[in-house]
Short mmCIF file of C-alpha atoms in Angstrom, two decimals:
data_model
loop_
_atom_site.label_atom_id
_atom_site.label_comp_id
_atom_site.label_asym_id
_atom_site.label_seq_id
_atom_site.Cartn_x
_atom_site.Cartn_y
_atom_site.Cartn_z
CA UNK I 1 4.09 -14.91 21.51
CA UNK I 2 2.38 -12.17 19.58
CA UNK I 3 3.95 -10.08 17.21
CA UNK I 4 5.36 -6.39 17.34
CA UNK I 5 1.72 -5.31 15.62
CA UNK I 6 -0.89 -7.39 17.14
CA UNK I 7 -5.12 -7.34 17.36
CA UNK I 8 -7.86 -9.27 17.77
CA UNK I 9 -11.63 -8.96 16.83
CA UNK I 10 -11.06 -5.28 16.21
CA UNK I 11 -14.81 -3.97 15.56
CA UNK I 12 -15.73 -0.18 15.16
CA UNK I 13 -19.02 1.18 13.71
CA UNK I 14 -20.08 4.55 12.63
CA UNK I 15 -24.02 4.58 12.92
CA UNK I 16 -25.04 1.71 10.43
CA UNK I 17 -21.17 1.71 8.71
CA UNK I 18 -19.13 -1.27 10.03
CA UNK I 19 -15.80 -0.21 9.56
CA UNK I 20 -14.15 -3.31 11.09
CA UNK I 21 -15.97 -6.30 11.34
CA UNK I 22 -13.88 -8.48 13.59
CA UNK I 23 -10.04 -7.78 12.16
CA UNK I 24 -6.94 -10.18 13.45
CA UNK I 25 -3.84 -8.79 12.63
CA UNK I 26 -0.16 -10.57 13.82
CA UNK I 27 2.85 -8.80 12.78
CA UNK I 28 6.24 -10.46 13.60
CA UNK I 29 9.15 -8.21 14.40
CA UNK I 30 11.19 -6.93 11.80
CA UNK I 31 8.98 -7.69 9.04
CA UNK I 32 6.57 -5.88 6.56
CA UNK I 33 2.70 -6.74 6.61
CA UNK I 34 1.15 -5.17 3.51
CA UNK I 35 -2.47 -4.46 4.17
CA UNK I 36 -4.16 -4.24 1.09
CA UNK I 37 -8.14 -3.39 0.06
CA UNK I 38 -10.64 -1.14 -1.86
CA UNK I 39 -11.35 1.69 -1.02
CA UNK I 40 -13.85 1.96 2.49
CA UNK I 41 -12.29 -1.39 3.39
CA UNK I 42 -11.61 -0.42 6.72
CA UNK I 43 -7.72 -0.13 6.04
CA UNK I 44 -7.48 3.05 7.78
CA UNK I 45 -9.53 2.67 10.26
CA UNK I 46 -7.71 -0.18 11.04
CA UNK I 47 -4.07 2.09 11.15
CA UNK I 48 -5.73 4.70 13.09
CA UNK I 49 -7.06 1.95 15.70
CA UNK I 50 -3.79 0.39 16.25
CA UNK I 51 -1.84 4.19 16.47
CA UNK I 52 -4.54 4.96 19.32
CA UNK I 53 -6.36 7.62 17.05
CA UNK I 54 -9.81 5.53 17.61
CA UNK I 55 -10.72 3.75 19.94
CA UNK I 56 -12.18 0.52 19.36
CA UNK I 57 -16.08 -0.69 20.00
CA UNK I 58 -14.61 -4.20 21.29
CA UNK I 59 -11.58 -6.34 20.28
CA UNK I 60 -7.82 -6.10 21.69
CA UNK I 61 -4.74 -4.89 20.21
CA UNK I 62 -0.63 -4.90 20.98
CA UNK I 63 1.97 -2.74 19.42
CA UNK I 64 5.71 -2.84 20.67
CA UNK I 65 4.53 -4.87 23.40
CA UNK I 66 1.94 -2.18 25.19
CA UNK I 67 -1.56 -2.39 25.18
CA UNK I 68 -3.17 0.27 23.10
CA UNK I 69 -6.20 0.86 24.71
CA UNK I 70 -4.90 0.44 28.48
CA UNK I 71 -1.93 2.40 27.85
CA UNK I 72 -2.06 4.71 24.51
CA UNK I 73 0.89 7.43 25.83
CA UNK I 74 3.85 4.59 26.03
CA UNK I 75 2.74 3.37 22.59
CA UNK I 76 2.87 6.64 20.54
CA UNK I 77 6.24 6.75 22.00
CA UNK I 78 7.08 3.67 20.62
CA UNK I 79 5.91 4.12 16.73
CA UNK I 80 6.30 6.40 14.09
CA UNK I 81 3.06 7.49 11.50
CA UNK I 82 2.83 8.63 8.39
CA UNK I 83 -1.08 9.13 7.49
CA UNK I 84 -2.65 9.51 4.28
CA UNK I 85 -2.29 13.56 4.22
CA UNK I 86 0.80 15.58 4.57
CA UNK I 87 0.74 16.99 8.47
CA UNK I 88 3.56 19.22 8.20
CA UNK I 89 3.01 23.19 9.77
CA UNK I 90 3.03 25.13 6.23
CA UNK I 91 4.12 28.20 8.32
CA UNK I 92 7.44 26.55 9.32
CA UNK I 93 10.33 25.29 6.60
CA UNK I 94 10.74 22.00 6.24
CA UNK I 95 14.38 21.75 8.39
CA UNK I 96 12.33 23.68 11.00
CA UNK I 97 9.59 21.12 10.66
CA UNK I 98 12.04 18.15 10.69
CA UNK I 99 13.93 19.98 14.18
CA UNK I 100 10.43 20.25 15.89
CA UNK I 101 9.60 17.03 15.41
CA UNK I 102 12.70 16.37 16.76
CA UNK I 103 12.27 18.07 20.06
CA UNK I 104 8.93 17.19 20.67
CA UNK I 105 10.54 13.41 21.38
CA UNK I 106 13.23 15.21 23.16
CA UNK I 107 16.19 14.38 21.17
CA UNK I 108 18.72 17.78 22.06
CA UNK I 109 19.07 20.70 19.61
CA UNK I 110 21.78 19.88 18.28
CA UNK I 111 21.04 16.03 17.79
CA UNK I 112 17.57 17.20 15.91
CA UNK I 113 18.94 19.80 13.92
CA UNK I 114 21.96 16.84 12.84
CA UNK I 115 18.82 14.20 12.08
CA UNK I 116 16.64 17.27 10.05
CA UNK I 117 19.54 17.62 8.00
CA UNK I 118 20.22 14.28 7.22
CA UNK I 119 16.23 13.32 6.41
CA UNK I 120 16.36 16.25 4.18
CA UNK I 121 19.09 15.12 2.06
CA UNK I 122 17.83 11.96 1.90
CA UNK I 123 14.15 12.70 0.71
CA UNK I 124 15.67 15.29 -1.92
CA UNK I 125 14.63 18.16 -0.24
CA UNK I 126 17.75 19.73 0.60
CA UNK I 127 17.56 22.87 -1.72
CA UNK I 128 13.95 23.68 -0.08
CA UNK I 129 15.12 23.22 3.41
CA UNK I 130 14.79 27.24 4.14
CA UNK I 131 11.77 27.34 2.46
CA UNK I 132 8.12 27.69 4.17
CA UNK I 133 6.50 24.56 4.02
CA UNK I 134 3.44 26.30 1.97
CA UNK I 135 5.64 26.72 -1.08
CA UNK I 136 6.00 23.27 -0.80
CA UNK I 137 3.98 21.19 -4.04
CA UNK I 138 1.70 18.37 -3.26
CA UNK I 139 4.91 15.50 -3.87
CA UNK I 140 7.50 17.76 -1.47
CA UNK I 141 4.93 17.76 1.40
CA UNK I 142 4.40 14.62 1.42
CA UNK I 143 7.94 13.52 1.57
CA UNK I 144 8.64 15.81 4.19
CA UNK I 145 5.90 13.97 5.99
CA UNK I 146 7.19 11.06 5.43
CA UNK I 147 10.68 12.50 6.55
CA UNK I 148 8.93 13.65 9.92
CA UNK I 149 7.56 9.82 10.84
CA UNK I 150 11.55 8.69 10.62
CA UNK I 151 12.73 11.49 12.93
CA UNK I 152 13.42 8.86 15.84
CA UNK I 153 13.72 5.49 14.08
CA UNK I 154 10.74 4.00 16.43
CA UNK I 155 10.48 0.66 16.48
CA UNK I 156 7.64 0.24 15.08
CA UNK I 157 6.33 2.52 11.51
CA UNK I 158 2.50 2.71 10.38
CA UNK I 159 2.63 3.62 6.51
CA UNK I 160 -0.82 4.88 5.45
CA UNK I 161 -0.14 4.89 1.47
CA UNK I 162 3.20 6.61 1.59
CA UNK I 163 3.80 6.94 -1.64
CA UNK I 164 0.84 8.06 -3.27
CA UNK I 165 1.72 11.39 -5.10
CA UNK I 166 5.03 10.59 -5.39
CA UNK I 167 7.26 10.40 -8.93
CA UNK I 168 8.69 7.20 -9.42
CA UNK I 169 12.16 8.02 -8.22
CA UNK I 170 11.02 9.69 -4.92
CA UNK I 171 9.04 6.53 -4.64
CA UNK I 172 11.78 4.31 -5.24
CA UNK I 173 13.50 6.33 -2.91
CA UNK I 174 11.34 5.87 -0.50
CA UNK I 175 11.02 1.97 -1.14
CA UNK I 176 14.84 1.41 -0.67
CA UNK I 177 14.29 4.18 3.05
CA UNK I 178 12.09 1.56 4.06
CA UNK I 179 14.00 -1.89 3.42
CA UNK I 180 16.90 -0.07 5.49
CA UNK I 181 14.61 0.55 8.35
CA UNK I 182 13.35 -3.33 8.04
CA UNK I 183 16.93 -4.78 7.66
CA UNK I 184 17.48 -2.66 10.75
CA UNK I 185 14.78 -4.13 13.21
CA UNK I 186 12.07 -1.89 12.19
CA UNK I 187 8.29 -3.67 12.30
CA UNK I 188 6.21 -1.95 9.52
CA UNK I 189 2.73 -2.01 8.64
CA UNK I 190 2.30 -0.52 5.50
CA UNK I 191 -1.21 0.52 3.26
CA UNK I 192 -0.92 0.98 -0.12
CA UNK I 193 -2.93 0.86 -3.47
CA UNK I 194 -0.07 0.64 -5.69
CA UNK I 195 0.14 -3.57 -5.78
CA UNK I 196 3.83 -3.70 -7.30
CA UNK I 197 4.97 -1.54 -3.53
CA UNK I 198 3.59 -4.56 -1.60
CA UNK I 199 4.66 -7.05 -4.00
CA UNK I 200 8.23 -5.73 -3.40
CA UNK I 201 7.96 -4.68 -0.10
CA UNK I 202 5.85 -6.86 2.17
CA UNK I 203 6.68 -10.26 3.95
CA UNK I 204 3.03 -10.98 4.41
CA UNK I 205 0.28 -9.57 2.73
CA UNK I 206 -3.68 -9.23 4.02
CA UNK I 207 -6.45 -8.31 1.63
CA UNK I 208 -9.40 -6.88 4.05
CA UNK I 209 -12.73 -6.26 2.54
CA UNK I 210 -15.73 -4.63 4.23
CA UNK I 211 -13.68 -4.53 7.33
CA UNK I 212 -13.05 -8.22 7.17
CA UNK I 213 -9.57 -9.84 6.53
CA UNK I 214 -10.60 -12.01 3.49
CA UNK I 215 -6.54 -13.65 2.87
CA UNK I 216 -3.84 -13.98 3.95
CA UNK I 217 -0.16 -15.04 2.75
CA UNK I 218 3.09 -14.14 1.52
CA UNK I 219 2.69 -12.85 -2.28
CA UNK I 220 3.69 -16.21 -3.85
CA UNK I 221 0.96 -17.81 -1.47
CA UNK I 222 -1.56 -15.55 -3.05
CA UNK I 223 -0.66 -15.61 -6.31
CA UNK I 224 -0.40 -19.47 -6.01
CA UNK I 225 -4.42 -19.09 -4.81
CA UNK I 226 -5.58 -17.32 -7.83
CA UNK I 227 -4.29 -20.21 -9.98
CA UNK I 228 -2.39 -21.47 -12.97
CA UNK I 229 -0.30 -18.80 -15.69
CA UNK I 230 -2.19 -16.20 -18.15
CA UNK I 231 -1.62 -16.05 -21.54
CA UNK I 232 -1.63 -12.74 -23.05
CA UNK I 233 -1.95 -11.66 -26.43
CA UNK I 234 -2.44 -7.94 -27.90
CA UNK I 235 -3.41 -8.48 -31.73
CA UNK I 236 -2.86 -5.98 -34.29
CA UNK I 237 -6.10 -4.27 -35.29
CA UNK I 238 -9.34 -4.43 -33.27
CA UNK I 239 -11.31 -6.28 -35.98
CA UNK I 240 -9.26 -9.01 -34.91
CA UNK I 241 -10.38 -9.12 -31.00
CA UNK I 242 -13.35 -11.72 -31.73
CA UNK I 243 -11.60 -14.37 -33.01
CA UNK I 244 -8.41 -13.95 -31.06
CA UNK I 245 -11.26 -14.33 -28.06
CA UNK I 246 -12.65 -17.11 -29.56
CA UNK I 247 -8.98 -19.36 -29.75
CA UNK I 248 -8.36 -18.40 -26.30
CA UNK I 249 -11.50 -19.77 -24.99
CA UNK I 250 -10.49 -22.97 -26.17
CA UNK I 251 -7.40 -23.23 -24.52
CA UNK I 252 -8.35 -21.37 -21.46
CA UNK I 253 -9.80 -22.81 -17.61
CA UNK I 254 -11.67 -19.27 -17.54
CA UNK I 255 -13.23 -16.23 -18.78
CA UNK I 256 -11.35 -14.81 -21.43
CA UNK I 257 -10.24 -10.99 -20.31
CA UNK I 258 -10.45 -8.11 -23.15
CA UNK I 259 -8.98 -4.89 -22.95
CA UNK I 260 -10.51 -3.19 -25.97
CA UNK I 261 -8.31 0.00 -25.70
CA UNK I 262 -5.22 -1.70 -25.76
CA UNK I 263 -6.18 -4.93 -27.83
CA UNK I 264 -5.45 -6.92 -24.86
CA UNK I 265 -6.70 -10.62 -24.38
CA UNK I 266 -5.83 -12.04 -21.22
CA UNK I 267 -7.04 -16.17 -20.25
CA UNK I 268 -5.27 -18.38 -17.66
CA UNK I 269 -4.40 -21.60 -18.61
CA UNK I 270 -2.13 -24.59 -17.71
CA UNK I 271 0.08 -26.41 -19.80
CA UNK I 272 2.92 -23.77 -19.36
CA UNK I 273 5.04 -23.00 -22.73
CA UNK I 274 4.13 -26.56 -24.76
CA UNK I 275 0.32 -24.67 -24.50
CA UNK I 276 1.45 -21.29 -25.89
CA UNK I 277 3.38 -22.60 -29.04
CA UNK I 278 -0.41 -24.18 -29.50
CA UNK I 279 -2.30 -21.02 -29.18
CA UNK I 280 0.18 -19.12 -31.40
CA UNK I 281 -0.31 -21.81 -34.15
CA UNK I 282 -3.93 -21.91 -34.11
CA UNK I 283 -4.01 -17.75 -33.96
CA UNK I 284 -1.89 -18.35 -37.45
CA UNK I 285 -4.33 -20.87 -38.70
CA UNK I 286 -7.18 -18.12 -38.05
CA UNK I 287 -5.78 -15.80 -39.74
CA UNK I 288 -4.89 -13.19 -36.59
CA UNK I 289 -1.86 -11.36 -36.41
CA UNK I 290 -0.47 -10.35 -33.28
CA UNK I 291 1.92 -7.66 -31.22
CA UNK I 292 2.52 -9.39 -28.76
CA UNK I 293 2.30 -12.72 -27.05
CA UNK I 294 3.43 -14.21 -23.86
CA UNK I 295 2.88 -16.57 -20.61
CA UNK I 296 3.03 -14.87 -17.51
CA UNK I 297 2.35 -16.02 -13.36
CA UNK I 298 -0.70 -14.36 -11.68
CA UNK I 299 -0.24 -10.80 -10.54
CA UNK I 300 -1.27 -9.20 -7.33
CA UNK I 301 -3.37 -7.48 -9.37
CA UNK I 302 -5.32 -11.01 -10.32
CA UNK I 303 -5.19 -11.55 -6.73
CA UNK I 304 -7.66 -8.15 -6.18
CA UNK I 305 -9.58 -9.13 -8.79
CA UNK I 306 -10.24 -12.61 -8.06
CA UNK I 307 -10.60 -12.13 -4.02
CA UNK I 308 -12.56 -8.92 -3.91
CA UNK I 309 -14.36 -8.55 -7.66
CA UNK I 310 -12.47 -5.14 -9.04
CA UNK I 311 -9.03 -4.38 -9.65
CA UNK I 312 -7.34 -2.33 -7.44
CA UNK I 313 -7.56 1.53 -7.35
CA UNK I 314 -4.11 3.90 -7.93
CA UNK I 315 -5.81 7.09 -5.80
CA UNK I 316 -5.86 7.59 -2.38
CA UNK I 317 -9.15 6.61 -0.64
CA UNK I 318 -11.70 8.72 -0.97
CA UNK I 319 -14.02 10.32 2.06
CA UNK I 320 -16.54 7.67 1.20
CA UNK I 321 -17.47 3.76 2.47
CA UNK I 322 -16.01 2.78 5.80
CA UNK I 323 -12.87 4.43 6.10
CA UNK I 324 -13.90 7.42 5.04
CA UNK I 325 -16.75 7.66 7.21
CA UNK I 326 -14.29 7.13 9.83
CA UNK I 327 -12.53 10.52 8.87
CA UNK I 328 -15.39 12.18 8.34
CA UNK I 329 -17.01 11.67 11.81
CA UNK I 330 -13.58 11.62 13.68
CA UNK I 331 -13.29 15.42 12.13
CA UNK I 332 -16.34 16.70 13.64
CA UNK I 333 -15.41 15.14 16.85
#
């Protein structure tokens, strides 16, 4: 039985950009999927497939048990969408935003203005209610965004980096919004850059690549993938990098990692703590004094690194590679 988010072989070119190259998604109900990627990965595109904004060139997708290409109406009724850029009317304040939104999926006046006010509250932007959206900043107009794609509590949510541009409280605001909605039935695919959100957030986590899904797993699953612990060291003075690099690579089962701005050394191992007090005596016996020193599990971030050669980017994506040549020619369309 397919999940609440479901496709299969999902292709869609742009001229000679393959967006999606064949993507299988399965979502089961009432959990998170956290679709992760570089930028022009096809992560978008694959959102605005599955929320009947594109349609595909071939493949099949399901969402809240409708058929989005046979029957796109019924399923925007069913799902809520928050996309990478604030789509609030700048002309309207944000309670008259929230109310509109409100009517359009015909709740009654007096049931939208009750929701407005509560989403309001909620996403700390109570004393701007009466205030046109335009006077909004960047961070305020996207939580009112994000305030509009909760209006109805659909069953299922599409998260197209919610949080980027947001403080770290409204974030963590918005993280704890979101594990309500889960631990109340709500299916959520979620895109984000920020690897800690999806680390906390996510059931199941896909990595797509040039419009490929490339893994697969629970975050454990993929840290367990990447391999072993990481020793880290940051040594006092820079002069000191070199040979610090040089005990690590003999302990290490890889390429030792150097962050010359912050003095950084990072080298997975195995061998667990017995291996550290090792490495600490032999940095003593060379002479290399050190900050800081510790043994930590692979990160998500090590997962990026190791399954798709970079680390993962903090800003939203950018109008270029796959997805944004999606945008681009769905603008002029």
């Amino acid at each position: 039985m397919p999940g609440a988010i479901y496709a299969e072989g999902l292709v869609k070119t742009f001229g000679d950009v393959r967006a999606l190259d064949g993507v299988d998604l399965d979502v089961p109900e009432g959990t998170v999927l956290g679709l992760l990627g570089p930028n022009g990965a096809g992560k978008t595109t694959t959102v605005r497939v599955l929320t009947t904004l594109l349609q595909p060139d071939s493949g099949s997708a399901v969402v809240a048990g409708i058929d989005v290409l046979k029957h796109p109406n019924e399923v925007r009724r069913s799902i809520g969408l928050s996309g990478q850029f604030a789509a609030v009317d700048e002309y309207l304040t944000g309670r008259e935003n929230l109310q509109m939104v409100g009517q359009l999926y015909q709740m009654s006046a007096r049931d939208a203005k009750a929701r407005a006010a509560e989403l309001l509250e909620r996403f700390n932007l109570a004393d701007a209610a009466d205030r046109p959206a335009k006077t909004y900043s960047g961070g305020m107009r996207r939580r009112l965004d994000l305030a509009a794609a909760l209006v109805v509590s659909p069953p299922v949510m599409f998260m197209d980096e919610p949080t980027t541009g947001l403080d770290p409280r409204n974030r963590q605001a918005l993280w704890e919004v979101i594990e309500e909605l889960v631990d109340g039935g709500t299916t959520l695919l979620l895109t984000t850059q920020y690897l800690e959100e999806a680390d906390r957030l996510a059931h199941d986590i896909c990595v797509v690549d040039h419009g490929r899904v490339i893994a697969r797993g629970t975050a454990d699953q993929l840290k367990a993938q990447t391999g072993g612990e990481r020793v880290e060291v940051v040594v006092h003075v820079s002069e000191q990098i070199a040979p610090a690099r040089e005990v690590l690579a003999g302990f290490g089962k890889g390429e030792v990692a150097v962050a010359d701005h912050t003095r950084k050394l990072t080298v997975p191992v195995t061998g667990g703590a017995k291996l550290l007090a090792e490495v600490i005596r032999e940095l003593d016996a060379r002479g290399v004094e050190i900050d800081d020193i510790g043994l930590r599990r692979p990160t998500l971030d090590d997962v990026f690194i190791s399954l798709t050669g970079h680390a993962a980017e903090t800003e939203t994506e950018t109008e270029t590679g796959a997805d944004g040549a999606a945008q681009q020619k769905e603008a002029v369309k």
